[in-house]
DNA sequence: CTGTTAGCGCATTCAC
DNA sequence: GTGAATGCGCTAACAG
């Protein structure tokens, strides 16, 4: 037995296991002297408490899960950064799971977490998710969940979002101010609350500026990149093609660029694009792209903080609360590179 | 006790706990009939085995750790994607830890993993890492580790890299073929093996093409973005400023763009830039950027596969083996957008 | 084929 | 202050 555990420490010090345990957890009724001895030996032998035994006993894992639709996208990368930073502060571990925008996978992942492997969940919904029984099961099992960005309205808990309606309004107004008359809205899903908000902002901005919302200009893409590519191409091939594009998702802005390049459409002369994108590099590398950028890092941090604070008070269920952070519109003025 | 565990199942079926356990693990010496009954009841009551009890008993956690310098970068995002995909296949969980390029944090994270929380580790080194005792400790504790991209030469294990020397050579040759005479090499660290390889390729390409390597054109930046920005600015302000840039890291390519924009330097007329970058969007959004792209997703997958295969044979230490995948040079020809 | 027993490492209750 | 005993939920060795 070269494994160093409480038993081993106890034996070497001629103490009981329980005494050692209490000494290490700094219990009040252990003499200063024994504490010192125990702690010293523990350090010397590099004692590492077994996390599973501890979790088994205490019914707490010091672990949370992040469940994301995907990760190859700057928004979620930054969010993970924020979450991980806070988790290290609170001394928690972070498990990561990707749903690939697939409802079945999302449900399966969540059901696997009902066994207590994690103390809480941070999550952004998959595009496909409509049925939310798996989320309810989580709550029934008293595992708190916090949503960020892609929230679920019908679950009572903390939700971190940005001012999506306002951003949609601003983005659209920006295109209008640049002279666009026929503005298309590209979206993945009518399902997600954030997209509904953004679209509402888009529509209201049109109306406010005496333009007529035209359903024909609302293009619903999906996770199949090729199909989406084709849809955009079709849109751009039409008689009265749009002169402005509001892409509600980063990937769709990128697809627009691809299509424009293919079709030799000049940006921003022929078509102006504004993208709901967190791609720092997008705004850096191409002056033609105006972006709406979410504070992804801070959203991750806020979500994590809310969760950890809730975990401190295990009995109180999470109150329904919206935390709204602000997105930023970043307009790149032309540089020498245009 | 509304918690459903083996004891509960056993009681309801008038069986012994061990019988239930064996039935659920599909042991051969349990009758078909009891198996059926047990499995049915387990399903009915939605029995979820406690992962901690299992891990405690079996000394295996079905969990691996990914340790990364950072994540706000397309390369690591894609790598995580690959890893997570393979992990789901092998039925493993994935913990994620970020070092922020900080050696102390890296060592601390690894030491926390010595307690058996994970069965194995996938890792890309921090830039700062020179002392590798923490990595050795991991091996001494029989926790296998696989490196990808930023590998550690002096640890015997599986390492996934790309053809960095060749890529450095190609990138530099590409700039030379475009007429560049004074090519600068931007790097973060002389420490990382990948950067040494890339630099060697860069230097050899110069020599091969009868250009004289000039140490003055080798610019060592660091994680402090502002400082690096200044260094690049200084380089670009000089009398004989370079006409070609080879950025060995994505972020440095981006900084070059920023500086060029600031200084009204035209890309690619005044300066050509080739970036070691996985930013798909970089190549999409700006035709001026030629990129060298690593197969990040596949690298993640390969690393994970190697690790999981090793975990299947616990007694055999991992053999020292290099798996080299190929990077791609993506040249964007000018589009209507230039 | 099934039951009994033991123990993984730790925290906690109850003695003294 | 400290020790002995118990059990978290599960698997595995042994017995029959």
mmCIF file with all atom_site columns, N, CA and C in Angstrom, chain A residues 127-187:
data_model
loop_
_atom_site.group_PDB
_atom_site.id
_atom_site.type_symbol
_atom_site.label_atom_id
_atom_site.label_alt_id
_atom_site.label_comp_id
_atom_site.label_asym_id
_atom_site.label_entity_id
_atom_site.label_seq_id
_atom_site.pdbx_PDB_ins_code
_atom_site.Cartn_x
_atom_site.Cartn_y
_atom_site.Cartn_z
_atom_site.occupancy
_atom_site.B_iso_or_equiv
_atom_site.pdbx_formal_charge
_atom_site.auth_seq_id
_atom_site.auth_comp_id
_atom_site.auth_asym_id
_atom_site.auth_atom_id
_atom_site.pdbx_PDB_model_num
ATOM 1   N N  . UNK A 1 127 ? -30.595 24.545 -30.712 1.00 0.00 ? 127 UNK A N  1
ATOM 2   C CA . UNK A 1 127 ? -31.597 25.156 -31.587 1.00 0.00 ? 127 UNK A CA 1
ATOM 3   C C  . UNK A 1 127 ? -32.837 24.282 -31.691 1.00 0.00 ? 127 UNK A C  1
ATOM 4   N N  . UNK A 1 128 ? -32.614 22.991 -31.664 1.00 0.00 ? 128 UNK A N  1
ATOM 5   C CA . UNK A 1 128 ? -33.732 22.067 -31.880 1.00 0.00 ? 128 UNK A CA 1
ATOM 6   C C  . UNK A 1 128 ? -34.692 21.956 -30.697 1.00 0.00 ? 128 UNK A C  1
ATOM 7   N N  . UNK A 1 129 ? -34.215 22.362 -29.536 1.00 0.00 ? 129 UNK A N  1
ATOM 8   C CA . UNK A 1 129 ? -34.976 22.051 -28.327 1.00 0.00 ? 129 UNK A CA 1
ATOM 9   C C  . UNK A 1 129 ? -36.337 22.739 -28.243 1.00 0.00 ? 129 UNK A C  1
ATOM 10  N N  . UNK A 1 130 ? -37.377 21.928 -28.200 1.00 0.00 ? 130 UNK A N  1
ATOM 11  C CA . UNK A 1 130 ? -38.714 22.460 -27.953 1.00 0.00 ? 130 UNK A CA 1
ATOM 12  C C  . UNK A 1 130 ? -39.293 21.767 -26.727 1.00 0.00 ? 130 UNK A C  1
ATOM 13  N N  . UNK A 1 131 ? -39.137 20.451 -26.703 1.00 0.00 ? 131 UNK A N  1
ATOM 14  C CA . UNK A 1 131 ? -39.572 19.677 -25.549 1.00 0.00 ? 131 UNK A CA 1
ATOM 15  C C  . UNK A 1 131 ? -38.570 19.902 -24.410 1.00 0.00 ? 131 UNK A C  1
ATOM 16  N N  . UNK A 1 132 ? -39.072 20.273 -23.253 1.00 0.00 ? 132 UNK A N  1
ATOM 17  C CA . UNK A 1 132 ? -38.143 20.596 -22.171 1.00 0.00 ? 132 UNK A CA 1
ATOM 18  C C  . UNK A 1 132 ? -38.308 19.700 -20.947 1.00 0.00 ? 132 UNK A C  1
ATOM 19  N N  . UNK A 1 133 ? -38.849 18.519 -21.156 1.00 0.00 ? 133 UNK A N  1
ATOM 20  C CA . UNK A 1 133 ? -39.037 17.652 -19.993 1.00 0.00 ? 133 UNK A CA 1
ATOM 21  C C  . UNK A 1 133 ? -37.708 17.309 -19.332 1.00 0.00 ? 133 UNK A C  1
ATOM 22  N N  . UNK A 1 134 ? -36.647 17.173 -20.136 1.00 0.00 ? 134 UNK A N  1
ATOM 23  C CA . UNK A 1 134 ? -35.360 16.831 -19.526 1.00 0.00 ? 134 UNK A CA 1
ATOM 24  C C  . UNK A 1 134 ? -34.887 17.941 -18.587 1.00 0.00 ? 134 UNK A C  1
ATOM 25  N N  . UNK A 1 135 ? -35.216 19.176 -18.930 1.00 0.00 ? 135 UNK A N  1
ATOM 26  C CA . UNK A 1 135 ? -34.825 20.281 -18.055 1.00 0.00 ? 135 UNK A CA 1
ATOM 27  C C  . UNK A 1 135 ? -35.644 20.269 -16.765 1.00 0.00 ? 135 UNK A C  1
ATOM 28  N N  . UNK A 1 136 ? -36.887 19.902 -16.913 1.00 0.00 ? 136 UNK A N  1
ATOM 29  C CA . UNK A 1 136 ? -37.733 19.816 -15.720 1.00 0.00 ? 136 UNK A CA 1
ATOM 30  C C  . UNK A 1 136 ? -37.256 18.714 -14.792 1.00 0.00 ? 136 UNK A C  1
ATOM 31  N N  . UNK A 1 137 ? -36.867 17.582 -15.378 1.00 0.00 ? 137 UNK A N  1
ATOM 32  C CA . UNK A 1 137 ? -36.350 16.480 -14.553 1.00 0.00 ? 137 UNK A CA 1
ATOM 33  C C  . UNK A 1 137 ? -35.157 16.924 -13.726 1.00 0.00 ? 137 UNK A C  1
ATOM 34  N N  . UNK A 1 138 ? -34.322 17.724 -14.340 1.00 0.00 ? 138 UNK A N  1
ATOM 35  C CA . UNK A 1 138 ? -33.149 18.233 -13.645 1.00 0.00 ? 138 UNK A CA 1
ATOM 36  C C  . UNK A 1 138 ? -33.582 19.021 -12.416 1.00 0.00 ? 138 UNK A C  1
ATOM 37  N N  . UNK A 1 139 ? -34.560 19.877 -12.620 1.00 0.00 ? 139 UNK A N  1
ATOM 38  C CA . UNK A 1 139 ? -35.037 20.682 -11.494 1.00 0.00 ? 139 UNK A CA 1
ATOM 39  C C  . UNK A 1 139 ? -35.698 19.819 -10.424 1.00 0.00 ? 139 UNK A C  1
ATOM 40  N N  . UNK A 1 140 ? -36.434 18.806 -10.865 1.00 0.00 ? 140 UNK A N  1
ATOM 41  C CA . UNK A 1 140 ? -37.066 17.909 -9.895  1.00 0.00 ? 140 UNK A CA 1
ATOM 42  C C  . UNK A 1 140 ? -36.014 17.206 -9.044  1.00 0.00 ? 140 UNK A C  1
ATOM 43  N N  . UNK A 1 141 ? -34.860 16.961 -9.629  1.00 0.00 ? 141 UNK A N  1
ATOM 44  C CA . UNK A 1 141 ? -33.779 16.333 -8.879  1.00 0.00 ? 141 UNK A CA 1
ATOM 45  C C  . UNK A 1 141 ? -32.954 17.341 -8.092  1.00 0.00 ? 141 UNK A C  1
ATOM 46  N N  . UNK A 1 142 ? -33.468 18.560 -8.011  1.00 0.00 ? 142 UNK A N  1
ATOM 47  C CA . UNK A 1 142 ? -32.784 19.594 -7.246  1.00 0.00 ? 142 UNK A CA 1
ATOM 48  C C  . UNK A 1 142 ? -31.381 19.913 -7.741  1.00 0.00 ? 142 UNK A C  1
ATOM 49  N N  . UNK A 1 143 ? -31.188 19.779 -9.022  1.00 0.00 ? 143 UNK A N  1
ATOM 50  C CA . UNK A 1 143 ? -29.910 20.223 -9.578  1.00 0.00 ? 143 UNK A CA 1
ATOM 51  C C  . UNK A 1 143 ? -30.148 21.571 -10.237 1.00 0.00 ? 143 UNK A C  1
ATOM 52  N N  . UNK A 1 144 ? -29.604 22.623 -9.647  1.00 0.00 ? 144 UNK A N  1
ATOM 53  C CA . UNK A 1 144 ? -29.880 23.956 -10.184 1.00 0.00 ? 144 UNK A CA 1
ATOM 54  C C  . UNK A 1 144 ? -29.279 24.142 -11.575 1.00 0.00 ? 144 UNK A C  1
ATOM 55  N N  . UNK A 1 145 ? -29.960 24.952 -12.378 1.00 0.00 ? 145 UNK A N  1
ATOM 56  C CA . UNK A 1 145 ? -29.496 25.200 -13.734 1.00 0.00 ? 145 UNK A CA 1
ATOM 57  C C  . UNK A 1 145 ? -29.563 26.700 -13.996 1.00 0.00 ? 145 UNK A C  1
ATOM 58  N N  . UNK A 1 146 ? -28.554 27.208 -14.667 1.00 0.00 ? 146 UNK A N  1
ATOM 59  C CA . UNK A 1 146 ? -28.567 28.617 -15.067 1.00 0.00 ? 146 UNK A CA 1
ATOM 60  C C  . UNK A 1 146 ? -28.403 28.670 -16.574 1.00 0.00 ? 146 UNK A C  1
ATOM 61  N N  . UNK A 1 147 ? -29.235 29.438 -17.219 1.00 0.00 ? 147 UNK A N  1
ATOM 62  C CA . UNK A 1 147 ? -29.127 29.588 -18.672 1.00 0.00 ? 147 UNK A CA 1
ATOM 63  C C  . UNK A 1 147 ? -28.379 30.858 -19.026 1.00 0.00 ? 147 UNK A C  1
ATOM 64  N N  . UNK A 1 148 ? -27.635 30.781 -20.096 1.00 0.00 ? 148 UNK A N  1
ATOM 65  C CA . UNK A 1 148 ? -27.064 32.022 -20.614 1.00 0.00 ? 148 UNK A CA 1
ATOM 66  C C  . UNK A 1 148 ? -27.207 32.039 -22.128 1.00 0.00 ? 148 UNK A C  1
ATOM 67  N N  . UNK A 1 149 ? -27.408 33.214 -22.641 1.00 0.00 ? 149 UNK A N  1
ATOM 68  C CA . UNK A 1 149 ? -27.623 33.448 -24.067 1.00 0.00 ? 149 UNK A CA 1
ATOM 69  C C  . UNK A 1 149 ? -28.875 32.763 -24.599 1.00 0.00 ? 149 UNK A C  1
ATOM 70  N N  . UNK A 1 150 ? -28.785 31.496 -24.853 1.00 0.00 ? 150 UNK A N  1
ATOM 71  C CA . UNK A 1 150 ? -29.957 30.795 -25.365 1.00 0.00 ? 150 UNK A CA 1
ATOM 72  C C  . UNK A 1 150 ? -30.754 30.232 -24.204 1.00 0.00 ? 150 UNK A C  1
ATOM 73  N N  . UNK A 1 151 ? -31.637 31.031 -23.699 1.00 0.00 ? 151 UNK A N  1
ATOM 74  C CA . UNK A 1 151 ? -32.319 30.672 -22.465 1.00 0.00 ? 151 UNK A CA 1
ATOM 75  C C  . UNK A 1 151 ? -33.618 29.935 -22.736 1.00 0.00 ? 151 UNK A C  1
ATOM 76  N N  . UNK A 1 152 ? -34.139 29.354 -21.684 1.00 0.00 ? 152 UNK A N  1
ATOM 77  C CA . UNK A 1 152 ? -35.443 28.692 -21.770 1.00 0.00 ? 152 UNK A CA 1
ATOM 78  C C  . UNK A 1 152 ? -36.420 29.477 -20.904 1.00 0.00 ? 152 UNK A C  1
ATOM 79  N N  . UNK A 1 153 ? -37.333 30.165 -21.551 1.00 0.00 ? 153 UNK A N  1
ATOM 80  C CA . UNK A 1 153 ? -38.241 31.052 -20.826 1.00 0.00 ? 153 UNK A CA 1
ATOM 81  C C  . UNK A 1 153 ? -39.059 30.323 -19.778 1.00 0.00 ? 153 UNK A C  1
ATOM 82  N N  . UNK A 1 154 ? -39.480 29.111 -20.119 1.00 0.00 ? 154 UNK A N  1
ATOM 83  C CA . UNK A 1 154 ? -40.479 28.466 -19.278 1.00 0.00 ? 154 UNK A CA 1
ATOM 84  C C  . UNK A 1 154 ? -39.911 27.709 -18.074 1.00 0.00 ? 154 UNK A C  1
ATOM 85  N N  . UNK A 1 155 ? -38.607 27.802 -17.884 1.00 0.00 ? 155 UNK A N  1
ATOM 86  C CA . UNK A 1 155 ? -38.039 27.223 -16.663 1.00 0.00 ? 155 UNK A CA 1
ATOM 87  C C  . UNK A 1 155 ? -37.715 28.367 -15.708 1.00 0.00 ? 155 UNK A C  1
ATOM 88  N N  . UNK A 1 156 ? -38.175 28.258 -14.473 1.00 0.00 ? 156 UNK A N  1
ATOM 89  C CA . UNK A 1 156 ? -37.916 29.310 -13.490 1.00 0.00 ? 156 UNK A CA 1
ATOM 90  C C  . UNK A 1 156 ? -36.511 29.192 -12.935 1.00 0.00 ? 156 UNK A C  1
ATOM 91  N N  . UNK A 1 157 ? -35.662 30.103 -13.315 1.00 0.00 ? 157 UNK A N  1
ATOM 92  C CA . UNK A 1 157 ? -34.297 30.102 -12.784 1.00 0.00 ? 157 UNK A CA 1
ATOM 93  C C  . UNK A 1 157 ? -33.607 31.392 -13.214 1.00 0.00 ? 157 UNK A C  1
ATOM 94  N N  . UNK A 1 158 ? -32.314 31.480 -12.952 1.00 0.00 ? 158 UNK A N  1
ATOM 95  C CA . UNK A 1 158 ? -31.576 32.669 -13.386 1.00 0.00 ? 158 UNK A CA 1
ATOM 96  C C  . UNK A 1 158 ? -31.232 32.541 -14.865 1.00 0.00 ? 158 UNK A C  1
ATOM 97  N N  . UNK A 1 159 ? -31.376 33.610 -15.597 1.00 0.00 ? 159 UNK A N  1
ATOM 98  C CA . UNK A 1 159 ? -31.074 33.619 -17.025 1.00 0.00 ? 159 UNK A CA 1
ATOM 99  C C  . UNK A 1 159 ? -30.214 34.831 -17.375 1.00 0.00 ? 159 UNK A C  1
ATOM 100 N N  . UNK A 1 160 ? -29.124 34.575 -18.052 1.00 0.00 ? 160 UNK A N  1
ATOM 101 C CA . UNK A 1 160 ? -28.247 35.681 -18.446 1.00 0.00 ? 160 UNK A CA 1
ATOM 102 C C  . UNK A 1 160 ? -28.424 35.925 -19.942 1.00 0.00 ? 160 UNK A C  1
ATOM 103 N N  . UNK A 1 161 ? -28.797 37.110 -20.298 1.00 0.00 ? 161 UNK A N  1
ATOM 104 C CA . UNK A 1 161 ? -28.941 37.430 -21.723 1.00 0.00 ? 161 UNK A CA 1
ATOM 105 C C  . UNK A 1 161 ? -28.325 38.787 -22.005 1.00 0.00 ? 161 UNK A C  1
ATOM 106 N N  . UNK A 1 162 ? -28.379 39.164 -23.266 1.00 0.00 ? 162 UNK A N  1
ATOM 107 C CA . UNK A 1 162 ? -28.054 40.555 -23.594 1.00 0.00 ? 162 UNK A CA 1
ATOM 108 C C  . UNK A 1 162 ? -29.322 41.236 -24.079 1.00 0.00 ? 162 UNK A C  1
ATOM 109 N N  . UNK A 1 163 ? -29.207 42.501 -24.294 1.00 0.00 ? 163 UNK A N  1
ATOM 110 C CA . UNK A 1 163 ? -30.352 43.301 -24.741 1.00 0.00 ? 163 UNK A CA 1
ATOM 111 C C  . UNK A 1 163 ? -30.658 42.999 -26.207 1.00 0.00 ? 163 UNK A C  1
ATOM 112 N N  . UNK A 1 164 ? -31.170 41.825 -26.454 1.00 0.00 ? 164 UNK A N  1
ATOM 113 C CA . UNK A 1 164 ? -31.283 41.348 -27.833 1.00 0.00 ? 164 UNK A CA 1
ATOM 114 C C  . UNK A 1 164 ? -32.267 42.157 -28.672 1.00 0.00 ? 164 UNK A C  1
ATOM 115 N N  . UNK A 1 165 ? -33.366 42.507 -28.048 1.00 0.00 ? 165 UNK A N  1
ATOM 116 C CA . UNK A 1 165 ? -34.348 43.296 -28.805 1.00 0.00 ? 165 UNK A CA 1
ATOM 117 C C  . UNK A 1 165 ? -33.710 44.609 -29.265 1.00 0.00 ? 165 UNK A C  1
ATOM 118 N N  . UNK A 1 166 ? -33.097 45.261 -28.303 1.00 0.00 ? 166 UNK A N  1
ATOM 119 C CA . UNK A 1 166 ? -32.459 46.543 -28.577 1.00 0.00 ? 166 UNK A CA 1
ATOM 120 C C  . UNK A 1 166 ? -31.369 46.400 -29.638 1.00 0.00 ? 166 UNK A C  1
ATOM 121 N N  . UNK A 1 167 ? -30.591 45.326 -29.536 1.00 0.00 ? 167 UNK A N  1
ATOM 122 C CA . UNK A 1 167 ? -29.509 45.112 -30.494 1.00 0.00 ? 167 UNK A CA 1
ATOM 123 C C  . UNK A 1 167 ? -30.065 44.916 -31.896 1.00 0.00 ? 167 UNK A C  1
ATOM 124 N N  . UNK A 1 168 ? -31.129 44.147 -31.982 1.00 0.00 ? 168 UNK A N  1
ATOM 125 C CA . UNK A 1 168 ? -31.758 43.936 -33.285 1.00 0.00 ? 168 UNK A CA 1
ATOM 126 C C  . UNK A 1 168 ? -32.243 45.250 -33.864 1.00 0.00 ? 168 UNK A C  1
ATOM 127 N N  . UNK A 1 169 ? -32.795 46.059 -32.983 1.00 0.00 ? 169 UNK A N  1
ATOM 128 C CA . UNK A 1 169 ? -33.292 47.365 -33.405 1.00 0.00 ? 169 UNK A CA 1
ATOM 129 C C  . UNK A 1 169 ? -32.130 48.236 -33.891 1.00 0.00 ? 169 UNK A C  1
ATOM 130 N N  . UNK A 1 170 ? -31.086 48.260 -33.111 1.00 0.00 ? 170 UNK A N  1
ATOM 131 C CA . UNK A 1 170 ? -29.911 49.077 -33.443 1.00 0.00 ? 170 UNK A CA 1
ATOM 132 C C  . UNK A 1 170 ? -29.259 48.639 -34.747 1.00 0.00 ? 170 UNK A C  1
ATOM 133 N N  . UNK A 1 171 ? -29.074 47.348 -34.866 1.00 0.00 ? 171 UNK A N  1
ATOM 134 C CA . UNK A 1 171 ? -28.414 46.809 -36.061 1.00 0.00 ? 171 UNK A CA 1
ATOM 135 C C  . UNK A 1 171 ? -29.187 47.207 -37.306 1.00 0.00 ? 171 UNK A C  1
ATOM 136 N N  . UNK A 1 172 ? -30.494 47.043 -37.234 1.00 0.00 ? 172 UNK A N  1
ATOM 137 C CA . UNK A 1 172 ? -31.326 47.354 -38.387 1.00 0.00 ? 172 UNK A CA 1
ATOM 138 C C  . UNK A 1 172 ? -31.308 48.862 -38.671 1.00 0.00 ? 172 UNK A C  1
ATOM 139 N N  . UNK A 1 173 ? -31.433 49.649 -37.625 1.00 0.00 ? 173 UNK A N  1
ATOM 140 C CA . UNK A 1 173 ? -31.388 51.101 -37.786 1.00 0.00 ? 173 UNK A CA 1
ATOM 141 C C  . UNK A 1 173 ? -30.070 51.530 -38.416 1.00 0.00 ? 173 UNK A C  1
ATOM 142 N N  . UNK A 1 174 ? -29.011 50.844 -38.015 1.00 0.00 ? 174 UNK A N  1
ATOM 143 C CA . UNK A 1 174 ? -27.701 51.177 -38.560 1.00 0.00 ? 174 UNK A CA 1
ATOM 144 C C  . UNK A 1 174 ? -27.664 50.976 -40.074 1.00 0.00 ? 174 UNK A C  1
ATOM 145 N N  . UNK A 1 175 ? -28.209 49.867 -40.512 1.00 0.00 ? 175 UNK A N  1
ATOM 146 C CA . UNK A 1 175 ? -28.252 49.602 -41.953 1.00 0.00 ? 175 UNK A CA 1
ATOM 147 C C  . UNK A 1 175 ? -29.116 50.654 -42.653 1.00 0.00 ? 175 UNK A C  1
ATOM 148 N N  . UNK A 1 176 ? -30.223 50.986 -42.033 1.00 0.00 ? 176 UNK A N  1
ATOM 149 C CA . UNK A 1 176 ? -31.118 51.986 -42.628 1.00 0.00 ? 176 UNK A CA 1
ATOM 150 C C  . UNK A 1 176 ? -30.397 53.327 -42.752 1.00 0.00 ? 176 UNK A C  1
ATOM 151 N N  . UNK A 1 177 ? -29.658 53.664 -41.715 1.00 0.00 ? 177 UNK A N  1
ATOM 152 C CA . UNK A 1 177 ? -28.938 54.944 -41.732 1.00 0.00 ? 177 UNK A CA 1
ATOM 153 C C  . UNK A 1 177 ? -27.859 54.958 -42.809 1.00 0.00 ? 177 UNK A C  1
ATOM 154 N N  . UNK A 1 178 ? -27.422 53.778 -43.206 1.00 0.00 ? 178 UNK A N  1
ATOM 155 C CA . UNK A 1 178 ? -26.428 53.690 -44.279 1.00 0.00 ? 178 UNK A CA 1
ATOM 156 C C  . UNK A 1 178 ? -27.104 53.626 -45.647 1.00 0.00 ? 178 UNK A C  1
ATOM 157 N N  . UNK A 1 179 ? -28.411 53.779 -45.645 1.00 0.00 ? 179 UNK A N  1
ATOM 158 C CA . UNK A 1 179 ? -29.118 53.880 -46.926 1.00 0.00 ? 179 UNK A CA 1
ATOM 159 C C  . UNK A 1 179 ? -29.791 52.598 -47.407 1.00 0.00 ? 179 UNK A C  1
ATOM 160 N N  . UNK A 1 180 ? -29.775 51.554 -46.618 1.00 0.00 ? 180 UNK A N  1
ATOM 161 C CA . UNK A 1 180 ? -30.401 50.303 -47.050 1.00 0.00 ? 180 UNK A CA 1
ATOM 162 C C  . UNK A 1 180 ? -31.926 50.431 -47.013 1.00 0.00 ? 180 UNK A C  1
ATOM 163 N N  . UNK A 1 181 ? -32.553 49.861 -48.011 1.00 0.00 ? 181 UNK A N  1
ATOM 164 C CA . UNK A 1 181 ? -34.020 49.901 -48.085 1.00 0.00 ? 181 UNK A CA 1
ATOM 165 C C  . UNK A 1 181 ? -34.613 48.494 -47.942 1.00 0.00 ? 181 UNK A C  1
ATOM 166 N N  . UNK A 1 182 ? -33.893 47.521 -48.487 1.00 0.00 ? 182 UNK A N  1
ATOM 167 C CA . UNK A 1 182 ? -34.400 46.151 -48.454 1.00 0.00 ? 182 UNK A CA 1
ATOM 168 C C  . UNK A 1 182 ? -33.482 45.296 -47.583 1.00 0.00 ? 182 UNK A C  1
ATOM 169 N N  . UNK A 1 183 ? -33.871 45.159 -46.365 1.00 0.00 ? 183 UNK A N  1
ATOM 170 C CA . UNK A 1 183 ? -32.978 44.508 -45.409 1.00 0.00 ? 183 UNK A CA 1
ATOM 171 C C  . UNK A 1 183 ? -33.467 43.104 -45.082 1.00 0.00 ? 183 UNK A C  1
ATOM 172 N N  . UNK A 1 184 ? -32.588 42.166 -45.277 1.00 0.00 ? 184 UNK A N  1
ATOM 173 C CA . UNK A 1 184 ? -32.948 40.777 -44.972 1.00 0.00 ? 184 UNK A CA 1
ATOM 174 C C  . UNK A 1 184 ? -32.494 40.412 -43.567 1.00 0.00 ? 184 UNK A C  1
ATOM 175 N N  . UNK A 1 185 ? -33.232 39.498 -42.963 1.00 0.00 ? 185 UNK A N  1
ATOM 176 C CA . UNK A 1 185 ? -32.871 38.995 -41.634 1.00 0.00 ? 185 UNK A CA 1
ATOM 177 C C  . UNK A 1 185 ? -32.575 37.509 -41.757 1.00 0.00 ? 185 UNK A C  1
ATOM 178 N N  . UNK A 1 186 ? -31.364 37.125 -41.406 1.00 0.00 ? 186 UNK A N  1
ATOM 179 C CA . UNK A 1 186 ? -30.984 35.710 -41.484 1.00 0.00 ? 186 UNK A CA 1
ATOM 180 C C  . UNK A 1 186 ? -31.009 35.091 -40.092 1.00 0.00 ? 186 UNK A C  1
ATOM 181 N N  . UNK A 1 187 ? -31.670 33.977 -39.990 1.00 0.00 ? 187 UNK A N  1
ATOM 182 C CA . UNK A 1 187 ? -31.787 33.343 -38.677 1.00 0.00 ? 187 UNK A CA 1
ATOM 183 C C  . UNK A 1 187 ? -31.700 31.833 -38.783 1.00 0.00 ? 187 UNK A C  1
#
